[in-house]
Coordinates of C-alpha atoms and ligand atoms in Angstrom, one line a residue:
M1 CA 8.2 7.7 -23.3
N2 CA 7.2 5.1 -20.8
R3 CA 4.0 4.2 -20.0
V4 CA 3.0 2.0 -17.5
R5 CA -0.3 1.1 -15.9
F6 CA -1.7 -0.3 -12.6
A7 CA -4.8 -2.0 -13.4
P8 CA -6.9 -3.4 -10.3
S9 CA -10.1 -4.8 -10.4
P10 CA -13.1 -3.1 -8.2
T11 CA -14.0 -6.5 -6.7
G12 CA -12.1 -6.2 -3.4
F13 CA -10.4 -3.8 -1.0
L14 CA -6.9 -2.6 -2.0
H15 CA -4.3 -5.2 -1.1
I16 CA -0.7 -5.0 0.1
G17 CA 0.0 -7.0 -3.0
G18 CA -1.7 -4.7 -5.3
A19 CA 0.0 -1.5 -3.7
R20 CA 3.5 -3.4 -4.0
T21 CA 2.6 -3.7 -7.9
Y22 CA 1.5 -0.1 -7.9
V23 CA 4.6 1.4 -5.9
F24 CA 6.7 -0.8 -8.5
N25 CA 5.1 0.5 -11.4
W26 CA 5.6 4.0 -10.1
L27 CA 8.8 3.9 -9.2
Y28 CA 10.1 2.3 -12.9
A29 CA 7.8 5.0 -14.5
R30 CA 9.4 8.1 -12.5
S31 CA 12.9 6.6 -12.6
T32 CA 12.6 6.6 -16.2
G33 CA 10.9 9.7 -16.8
G34 CA 7.7 7.8 -17.7
Q35 CA 3.8 8.2 -17.1
V36 CA 1.5 6.2 -14.7
L37 CA -2.0 5.3 -15.6
L38 CA -4.2 3.8 -13.3
R39 CA -7.0 1.6 -15.3
I40 CA -9.8 0.5 -13.5
D41 CA -10.3 -3.2 -14.7
D42 CA -14.4 -2.8 -14.1
T43 CA -15.5 -5.2 -16.9
D44 CA -17.0 -7.9 -14.4
A45 CA -20.2 -5.6 -13.7
G46 CA -21.6 -8.4 -11.4
R47 CA -18.7 -8.4 -9.0
N48 CA -17.6 -4.7 -8.7
T49 CA -18.5 -2.8 -5.8
E50 CA -18.5 0.9 -5.2
E51 CA -17.0 0.1 -1.8
S52 CA -14.1 -1.7 -3.7
L53 CA -13.4 1.2 -5.9
R54 CA -13.3 3.8 -2.8
S55 CA -10.9 1.5 -1.1
I56 CA -8.5 1.2 -4.1
L57 CA -8.7 5.1 -4.6
D58 CA -8.6 6.0 -0.9
G59 CA -5.5 3.2 -0.6
L60 CA -3.7 4.8 -3.6
R61 CA -4.0 8.3 -2.9
W62 CA -3.1 7.9 1.0
L63 CA 0.2 6.6 -0.8
D64 CA 0.8 9.6 -2.1
L65 CA 2.3 9.0 -5.5
P66 CA 0.1 10.3 -7.8
W67 CA -0.6 8.8 -11.2
D68 CA -0.9 10.8 -14.4
E69 CA -4.4 9.2 -16.3
Q70 CA -6.9 7.4 -15.0
H71 CA -9.2 5.1 -17.2
F72 CA -12.2 2.9 -16.6
Q73 CA -12.2 -0.2 -18.6
S74 CA -15.7 -0.4 -18.7
K75 CA -15.9 2.9 -20.8
R76 CA -13.7 1.4 -23.2
R77 CA -16.1 -1.5 -24.3
S78 CA -16.8 -0.7 -27.6
S79 CA -12.9 -1.0 -28.6
H80 CA -13.0 -4.3 -27.2
V81 CA -15.9 -5.4 -29.0
Q82 CA -14.4 -3.7 -32.2
A83 CA -11.3 -5.5 -32.0
A84 CA -13.2 -9.0 -31.5
R85 CA -15.2 -8.3 -34.6
A86 CA -11.9 -7.4 -36.8
L87 CA -10.4 -10.8 -35.3
L88 CA -13.3 -12.9 -36.0
A89 CA -13.2 -11.1 -39.5
S90 CA -9.9 -11.7 -40.0
G91 CA -10.2 -15.5 -38.7
A92 CA -7.7 -15.0 -36.0
A93 CA -10.5 -15.8 -33.9
Y94 CA -13.6 -18.0 -34.3
R95 CA -17.1 -18.4 -32.8
D96 CA -17.8 -21.3 -30.7
F97 CA -21.4 -22.1 -30.4
T98 CA -21.0 -24.9 -27.8
P99 CA -23.9 -24.4 -25.4
E100 CA -22.6 -23.3 -22.1
G101 CA -21.6 -26.3 -19.7
E102 CA -21.3 -29.0 -22.4
G103 CA -18.0 -28.2 -24.0
Q104 CA -14.6 -29.5 -23.1
T105 CA -13.1 -27.8 -20.1
E106 CA -9.9 -29.8 -19.8
R107 CA -7.1 -30.7 -22.3
A108 CA -7.4 -34.4 -23.7
A109 CA -4.0 -36.1 -23.0
G110 CA -1.3 -35.6 -25.3
E111 CA -3.3 -33.3 -27.7
P112 CA -3.2 -29.5 -28.5
W113 CA -5.4 -27.7 -26.1
L114 CA -8.7 -26.9 -28.2
F115 CA -12.0 -26.1 -26.8
N116 CA -15.0 -27.8 -28.8
P117 CA -12.5 -28.8 -31.6
G118 CA -15.3 -28.9 -34.2
M119 CA -16.0 -25.1 -33.7
R120 CA -12.5 -24.2 -34.9
E121 CA -13.2 -25.6 -38.2
L122 CA -16.6 -24.1 -38.8
G123 CA -16.8 -22.6 -42.1
T124 CA -17.4 -18.8 -42.5
A125 CA -20.8 -19.2 -44.0
E126 CA -22.3 -21.6 -41.4
S127 CA -20.7 -19.6 -38.3
D128 CA -22.3 -16.2 -39.9
R129 CA -25.4 -17.8 -40.7
R130 CA -25.6 -19.3 -37.0
A131 CA -24.5 -15.8 -35.5
D132 CA -27.1 -14.1 -37.7
S133 CA -29.7 -16.5 -36.3
G134 CA -29.1 -15.4 -32.8
E135 CA -27.4 -18.2 -31.6
P136 CA -25.3 -17.5 -28.7
F137 CA -21.4 -18.1 -29.2
V138 CA -18.0 -17.5 -27.4
A139 CA -15.4 -15.6 -29.5
R140 CA -12.1 -17.5 -29.1
F141 CA -8.8 -16.8 -30.4
R142 CA -7.2 -19.1 -32.9
V143 CA -4.0 -20.1 -31.0
P144 CA -1.6 -21.2 -34.0
R145 CA -2.0 -25.3 -34.5
D146 CA 0.0 -25.6 -37.5
R147 CA 3.5 -24.0 -36.9
P148 CA 5.6 -25.7 -34.3
G149 CA 7.0 -23.8 -31.4
G150 CA 5.3 -21.6 -29.3
A151 CA 5.0 -18.1 -27.8
T152 CA 8.1 -16.6 -26.3
F153 CA 9.2 -13.5 -24.4
K154 CA 12.1 -12.0 -22.3
D155 CA 10.6 -11.0 -19.2
L156 CA 12.3 -8.3 -17.2
V157 CA 12.3 -10.0 -14.0
Y158 CA 11.9 -13.8 -14.9
R159 CA 14.0 -13.6 -17.8
K160 CA 13.4 -16.0 -20.9
Q161 CA 9.8 -17.5 -21.2
F162 CA 8.5 -19.8 -23.4
R163 CA 5.3 -21.9 -24.0
R164 CA 4.3 -24.5 -26.7
F165 CA 1.5 -23.4 -28.5
S166 CA -0.1 -26.7 -28.0
D167 CA 0.0 -25.5 -24.3
I168 CA -2.2 -22.8 -24.6
E169 CA -5.8 -22.9 -25.0
D170 CA -8.0 -21.4 -27.5
F171 CA -8.7 -18.8 -24.8
A172 CA -12.1 -16.7 -25.1
L173 CA -12.4 -13.0 -25.9
L174 CA -16.0 -12.6 -25.8
R175 CA -18.4 -14.4 -23.5
S176 CA -21.4 -15.7 -24.7
N177 CA -23.5 -12.7 -23.6
G178 CA -21.1 -10.6 -25.7
D179 CA -18.9 -9.3 -22.8
P180 CA -15.1 -8.8 -23.3
T181 CA -12.9 -11.1 -21.4
Y182 CA -10.2 -9.8 -19.3
H183 CA -7.5 -11.0 -21.9
L184 CA -9.4 -9.1 -24.5
A185 CA -10.1 -6.1 -22.7
S186 CA -6.8 -5.8 -21.1
T187 CA -4.6 -6.3 -24.1
V188 CA -6.7 -4.0 -26.5
D189 CA -6.2 -1.3 -23.5
D190 CA -2.5 -1.8 -23.3
G191 CA -2.4 -1.6 -27.0
E192 CA -4.5 1.4 -27.4
L193 CA -3.3 3.3 -24.6
G194 CA 0.1 3.0 -25.6
I195 CA 1.5 0.8 -22.4
T196 CA 5.3 0.2 -22.9
H197 CA 5.9 -1.7 -19.8
V198 CA 3.4 -4.2 -18.1
I199 CA 4.6 -4.8 -14.5
R200 CA 2.3 -7.0 -12.4
G201 CA 1.8 -9.9 -10.3
Q202 CA 3.9 -13.2 -11.3
D203 CA 0.3 -15.1 -10.9
H204 CA 0.0 -13.4 -14.6
L205 CA 2.9 -14.6 -16.1
T206 CA 1.1 -17.5 -17.8
N207 CA -1.6 -14.8 -19.4
T208 CA 1.4 -13.1 -20.9
F209 CA 1.7 -15.9 -23.4
K210 CA -1.8 -15.2 -24.8
H211 CA -1.4 -11.4 -24.4
I212 CA 1.6 -11.6 -26.8
L213 CA -0.5 -13.6 -29.3
L214 CA -3.6 -11.2 -29.0
L215 CA -1.0 -8.2 -29.5
E216 CA 0.3 -9.4 -32.3
A217 CA -3.0 -10.3 -34.0
L218 CA -4.1 -7.1 -33.3
G219 CA -1.1 -5.3 -34.9
F220 CA -0.2 -3.6 -31.6
D221 CA 3.6 -3.3 -30.7
R222 CA 4.5 -5.5 -27.7
P223 CA 5.0 -4.0 -24.8
A224 CA 7.8 -5.1 -22.5
F225 CA 6.7 -7.4 -19.7
G226 CA 8.0 -7.6 -16.0
H227 CA 6.4 -10.0 -13.6
L228 CA 6.7 -9.3 -9.8
P229 CA 7.4 -12.3 -7.2
L230 CA 4.4 -13.1 -5.1
L231 CA 3.9 -11.8 -1.6
L232 CA 3.7 -14.5 1.1
G233 CA 2.4 -14.8 4.5
P234 CA 5.2 -16.1 7.0
D235 CA 3.7 -19.4 7.1
G236 CA 4.5 -19.4 3.2
S237 CA 0.6 -19.4 2.1
K238 CA -0.3 -16.6 -0.1
L239 CA -1.7 -13.4 1.6
S240 CA -5.6 -13.4 2.1
K241 CA -8.0 -11.7 4.1
R242 CA -9.4 -15.4 5.8
R243 CA -5.8 -16.0 6.8
H244 CA -3.9 -12.8 7.3
G245 CA -6.9 -10.7 8.5
A246 CA -7.3 -6.7 8.0
L247 CA -3.5 -6.6 7.7
V248 CA -3.5 -7.1 4.2
S249 CA -5.8 -4.1 3.5
V250 CA -4.0 -1.2 2.5
T251 CA -6.3 1.4 4.3
N252 CA -5.7 -0.4 7.5
Y253 CA -2.3 0.8 7.5
R254 CA -3.5 4.2 7.1
D255 CA -5.8 4.1 9.7
M256 CA -3.1 2.1 12.1
G257 CA -1.0 5.3 12.0
F258 CA 1.2 4.5 9.1
L259 CA 3.1 7.3 7.2
P260 CA 2.7 6.7 3.4
R261 CA 6.2 7.3 2.7
G262 CA 7.5 4.7 5.4
F263 CA 4.7 2.4 4.4
V264 CA 6.0 2.8 0.1
N265 CA 9.4 2.5 1.4
Y266 CA 8.5 -0.9 3.0
L267 CA 6.4 -2.1 -0.1
S268 CA 9.5 -1.1 -2.2
L269 CA 11.7 -3.4 -0.4
L270 CA 9.1 -6.5 -0.8
G271 CA 10.9 -8.1 -3.7
W272 CA 13.6 -5.6 -4.5
S273 CA 16.7 -4.4 -2.7
P274 CA 19.0 -1.6 -3.5
K275 CA 22.4 -2.4 -4.5
N276 CA 24.0 -1.2 -1.4
N277 CA 21.5 -2.9 1.1
Q278 CA 20.6 0.5 2.5
E279 CA 16.6 0.2 3.7
L280 CA 15.6 3.3 4.9
L281 CA 15.1 5.4 1.8
E282 CA 12.9 8.3 0.8
V283 CA 10.8 8.5 -2.4
P284 CA 13.5 10.5 -4.5
Q285 CA 15.9 7.9 -3.4
L286 CA 13.7 5.1 -4.3
V287 CA 13.2 6.7 -7.8
E288 CA 17.0 7.2 -8.1
A289 CA 18.0 3.5 -6.9
F290 CA 15.0 1.3 -8.5
R291 CA 15.8 -0.9 -10.9
I292 CA 13.5 -3.4 -12.3
Q293 CA 16.2 -5.8 -13.3
Q294 CA 17.2 -6.0 -9.6
V295 CA 13.9 -7.4 -8.7
L296 CA 14.2 -10.6 -7.0
R297 CA 12.7 -13.8 -8.4
T298 CA 12.1 -15.2 -4.8
N299 CA 8.8 -14.5 -3.4
A300 CA 8.8 -11.9 -0.8
V301 CA 7.6 -12.8 2.4
V302 CA 5.1 -10.3 4.7
Q303 CA 6.0 -10.7 8.5
F304 CA 2.6 -10.6 10.1
G305 CA 2.5 -12.4 13.8
D306 CA 2.8 -15.9 13.5
K307 CA -0.8 -16.9 14.4
P308 CA -3.7 -16.2 11.7
G309 CA -5.5 -13.2 12.3
S310 CA -3.3 -11.9 14.6
A311 CA -3.1 -8.1 14.7
Q312 CA 0.6 -7.7 14.9
C313 CA 2.3 -6.2 11.6
D314 CA 5.5 -6.5 10.1
P315 CA 7.9 -5.3 12.5
K316 CA 10.0 -3.7 9.6
A317 CA 6.9 -1.8 8.4
V318 CA 6.5 -0.3 12.1
W319 CA 10.1 0.6 12.2
L320 CA 10.3 2.4 9.0
T321 CA 7.4 4.6 9.9
G322 CA 9.1 5.3 13.0
Q323 CA 12.5 6.1 11.1
H324 CA 10.8 8.5 8.4
L325 CA 8.6 10.2 11.3
R326 CA 11.9 11.2 13.1
R327 CA 13.4 12.5 10.3
M328 CA 10.9 14.1 8.0
P329 CA 10.8 17.9 7.9
I330 CA 8.5 18.8 10.5
G331 CA 6.2 20.9 8.5
Q332 CA 5.4 17.9 6.4
L333 CA 4.6 15.6 9.5
M334 CA 1.9 18.2 11.0
P335 CA -0.9 17.6 8.8
Y336 CA -0.7 14.0 9.6
C337 CA -0.6 14.8 13.1
E338 CA -3.6 17.3 12.9
H339 CA -5.6 14.4 11.3
V340 CA -4.8 11.8 13.9
L341 CA -6.0 14.7 16.3
R342 CA -9.1 15.2 14.3
D343 CA -10.1 11.5 13.9
A344 CA -9.7 11.2 17.9
G345 CA -12.3 14.5 18.1
W346 CA -9.4 16.2 19.9
W347 CA -8.7 18.8 17.4
L348 CA -8.7 22.8 18.6
D349 CA -8.9 25.4 16.0
E350 CA -6.1 27.1 17.8
L351 CA -3.5 24.4 17.4
A352 CA -3.9 26.2 13.8
G353 CA -3.9 29.4 15.1
R354 CA -2.4 30.9 18.4
R355 CA -1.3 27.3 19.6
R356 CA 0.5 26.5 16.3
P357 CA 4.0 26.8 17.6
W358 CA 3.2 24.8 20.8
F359 CA 1.6 22.0 18.6
I360 CA 4.7 21.8 16.3
E361 CA 7.3 21.9 19.2
A362 CA 5.3 19.2 21.2
V363 CA 5.5 17.0 18.0
D364 CA 9.1 17.3 17.5
S365 CA 9.8 16.7 21.0
L366 CA 7.6 13.5 21.2
R367 CA 8.5 12.3 17.6
S368 CA 12.1 10.8 18.3
R369 CA 9.9 8.2 20.5
L370 CA 7.2 7.4 18.3
N371 CA 6.8 4.7 15.6
L372 CA 3.1 5.0 14.6
L373 CA 1.3 8.4 14.0
S374 CA -1.6 6.6 16.3
E375 CA 0.8 7.0 19.4
L376 CA 0.0 10.3 19.8
T377 CA -3.3 9.9 21.1
T378 CA -2.1 6.9 22.9
R379 CA 1.0 7.0 24.5
C380 CA 1.0 10.6 24.0
R381 CA -2.4 11.2 25.5
A382 CA -1.2 13.4 28.4
Y383 CA 0.4 16.1 26.3
F384 CA -3.1 16.7 24.7
R385 CA -5.5 15.8 27.3
D386 CA -5.9 16.0 31.1
D387 CA -7.5 12.7 31.4
Y388 CA -4.7 10.3 31.3
G389 CA -3.8 7.3 33.2
F390 CA -0.7 6.0 35.1
E391 CA 1.3 3.2 34.1
A392 CA 2.1 0.9 37.1
K393 CA 5.8 2.1 37.4
A394 CA 5.0 5.7 37.1
R395 CA 2.7 5.2 40.2
N396 CA 5.7 3.5 42.2
N397 CA 7.6 6.6 41.5
L398 CA 4.8 8.9 43.1
E399 CA 4.4 6.5 45.9
K400 CA 8.0 6.9 47.1
S401 CA 8.4 8.4 50.5
G402 CA 8.1 11.9 50.4
V403 CA 7.6 12.4 46.8
R404 CA 4.2 13.5 46.8
E405 CA 4.5 16.2 49.2
M406 CA 7.7 17.4 47.5
L407 CA 5.8 17.8 44.4
H408 CA 3.2 20.1 46.0
V409 CA 5.9 22.3 47.2
L410 CA 7.5 22.3 43.7
A411 CA 3.9 23.2 42.2
D412 CA 3.8 26.3 44.5
R413 CA 7.4 27.3 43.7
L414 CA 6.7 27.0 39.9
D415 CA 3.5 28.8 40.5
A416 CA 5.0 31.9 41.8
S417 CA 8.1 31.9 39.8
K418 CA 8.1 34.5 36.9
E419 CA 10.2 32.4 34.7
F420 CA 9.1 29.0 33.0
T421 CA 11.9 27.4 30.8
E422 CA 13.6 24.5 30.9
K423 CA 16.2 25.9 32.7
S424 CA 14.3 27.4 35.6
V425 CA 12.2 24.4 36.1
E426 CA 15.5 22.4 36.5
Q427 CA 16.9 25.0 39.1
E428 CA 13.6 24.5 41.1
I429 CA 13.8 21.1 41.1
R430 CA 17.4 20.9 42.1
S431 CA 17.5 23.4 44.9
L432 CA 14.3 21.7 46.3
A433 CA 15.9 18.2 46.2
A434 CA 19.2 20.0 47.9
E435 CA 17.1 21.5 50.8
R436 CA 15.4 18.3 51.3
G437 CA 18.6 16.2 51.0
V438 CA 17.3 13.9 48.3
K439 CA 18.6 13.2 44.8
A440 CA 17.2 15.2 42.3
G441 CA 16.5 11.9 40.2
L442 CA 13.6 11.2 42.8
L443 CA 11.8 14.5 42.1
I444 CA 12.6 14.4 38.4
N445 CA 10.8 11.0 38.1
G446 CA 8.2 12.0 40.3
S447 CA 7.3 14.8 38.4
R448 CA 7.4 13.1 35.0
A449 CA 5.2 10.4 36.5
A450 CA 2.7 13.0 38.1
L451 CA 2.7 15.1 34.5
T452 CA 2.5 12.4 32.3
G453 CA 1.5 9.0 34.0
Q454 CA 4.6 7.5 32.6
T455 CA 8.1 6.8 33.1
V456 CA 9.4 7.6 29.7
G457 CA 9.3 10.6 27.0
P458 CA 11.1 13.6 26.1
S459 CA 13.8 15.1 28.4
A460 CA 12.4 15.8 31.8
F461 CA 12.5 19.5 32.0
R462 CA 11.1 19.5 28.2
V463 CA 8.1 17.7 29.5
F464 CA 7.3 20.6 31.8
T465 CA 7.6 23.0 29.2
I466 CA 5.6 21.0 26.7
I467 CA 2.9 20.7 29.3
G468 CA 2.9 24.3 30.1
K469 CA 3.1 26.1 33.4
A470 CA -0.5 26.2 34.3
R471 CA -1.0 22.4 33.6
C472 CA 2.1 21.5 35.4
V473 CA 1.0 23.3 38.5
K474 CA -2.2 21.8 38.1
R475 CA -1.0 18.3 37.6
L476 CA 1.9 18.5 40.6
S477 CA -0.8 19.7 43.0
A478 CA -3.2 17.3 42.2
V479 CA -1.4 13.8 42.8
Ligands
LIG501 N1 -7.3 -6.6 -13.1 C1 -6.4 -7.4 -13.3 C2 -6.0 -8.2 -11.8 O1 -6.4 -7.3 -11.2 C3 -5.3 -6.9 -13.8 C4 -4.0 -7.7 -14.2 C5 -3.0 -7.0 -15.2 O2 -2.2 -6.2 -14.7 O3 -3.1 -7.0 -16.5 O4 -5.4 -8.9 -11.6

């Protein structure tokens, strides 16, 4: 069975790039009947933060693509150290006692890339003696120097990869304080956790040469590797908080009112597109269509607003959320709407009880014009609250000659009428317009303006029934 892992380091918030890597891993696993592991790469204790871990977990949970297992790399430390010991014992690794800051940091021109060459040749007895005496050392992998050729693998996305052994440095496995490095911890975990496919950002491509050497030395089966193209901002630079602002952080999209399924759909299209180029896809359709071999090798661009730090999201992300919002089963949409109202402090328990049918109908009538959930409390304020404002155009509609007075009469008639349906409202409006010799549109536009402060929204008579008789009478009489 295929097993993939997403391995974020809790040293920063969950980034769009990380989330895209997660989505691709998840889609690959689900499309092949495999399992997804979340592995928190928390070996760098000095840089980990609780806040970052929370941002990663919150962001991933929000995406609503559940993982099957969760691991913390720090809890697996003894396995990493044991592996390093075994490699030292077999000679696949060696101790480098060069004091920190003194060694070679760059490759000498034309030479194979060794760190501190003398150390590689140190005899076992001397190496053991110095280690036993407590002299600190870095454990380094002994990259083959006696055979020509290099490390090679067939990447699922970037195809054949090759690197000469002489271009691979004797990389560290244990730091001088005894801590395992990323290369060691990641490789041991991939091996011991039975990872079959390592799918990660293209920035890790060169690490993979080291990882395959290490996997081989440790006797693990080699997983398949697939590297994903980088995400760039519209200016061609790598995504960064400094340049692109809060929009690189996943939880911000949640807070801005994106729908997880819309956002997942958006992320899935960053570096991949289905064969028929259909872009609007539900998660099961994504699972069905996803093929890792179709991942593109060109970097994907996230179309933020042009200016650095601009708060403008990629319009495609907004569009996709709007499309999903309109199409998804209303029952699945309601919990998100409830959240938005709760966050705004507008929630009333009766919206889950007596007024539930009203709440559902209101959302269903409003959603065809929404792109983001948050618009429920901005553009749709008048449907939930009495303290709404008037747009300039709506005000103009109220200023038209005779409109206010006619709306007052309409209020009285609606109040007096027993019926209050879209049809009955329409009749009242049309007969009043006929009596006064004005176009019905004048009253329709006027009442929409009075009831919502806006000039657009659900169909004019539906607006009345969503807002309800009592509130309509009050609002029409108050203009
Ligand atoms: N913790 C590493 C990172 O966040 C994991 C890389 C990998 O997938 O191996 O970049």
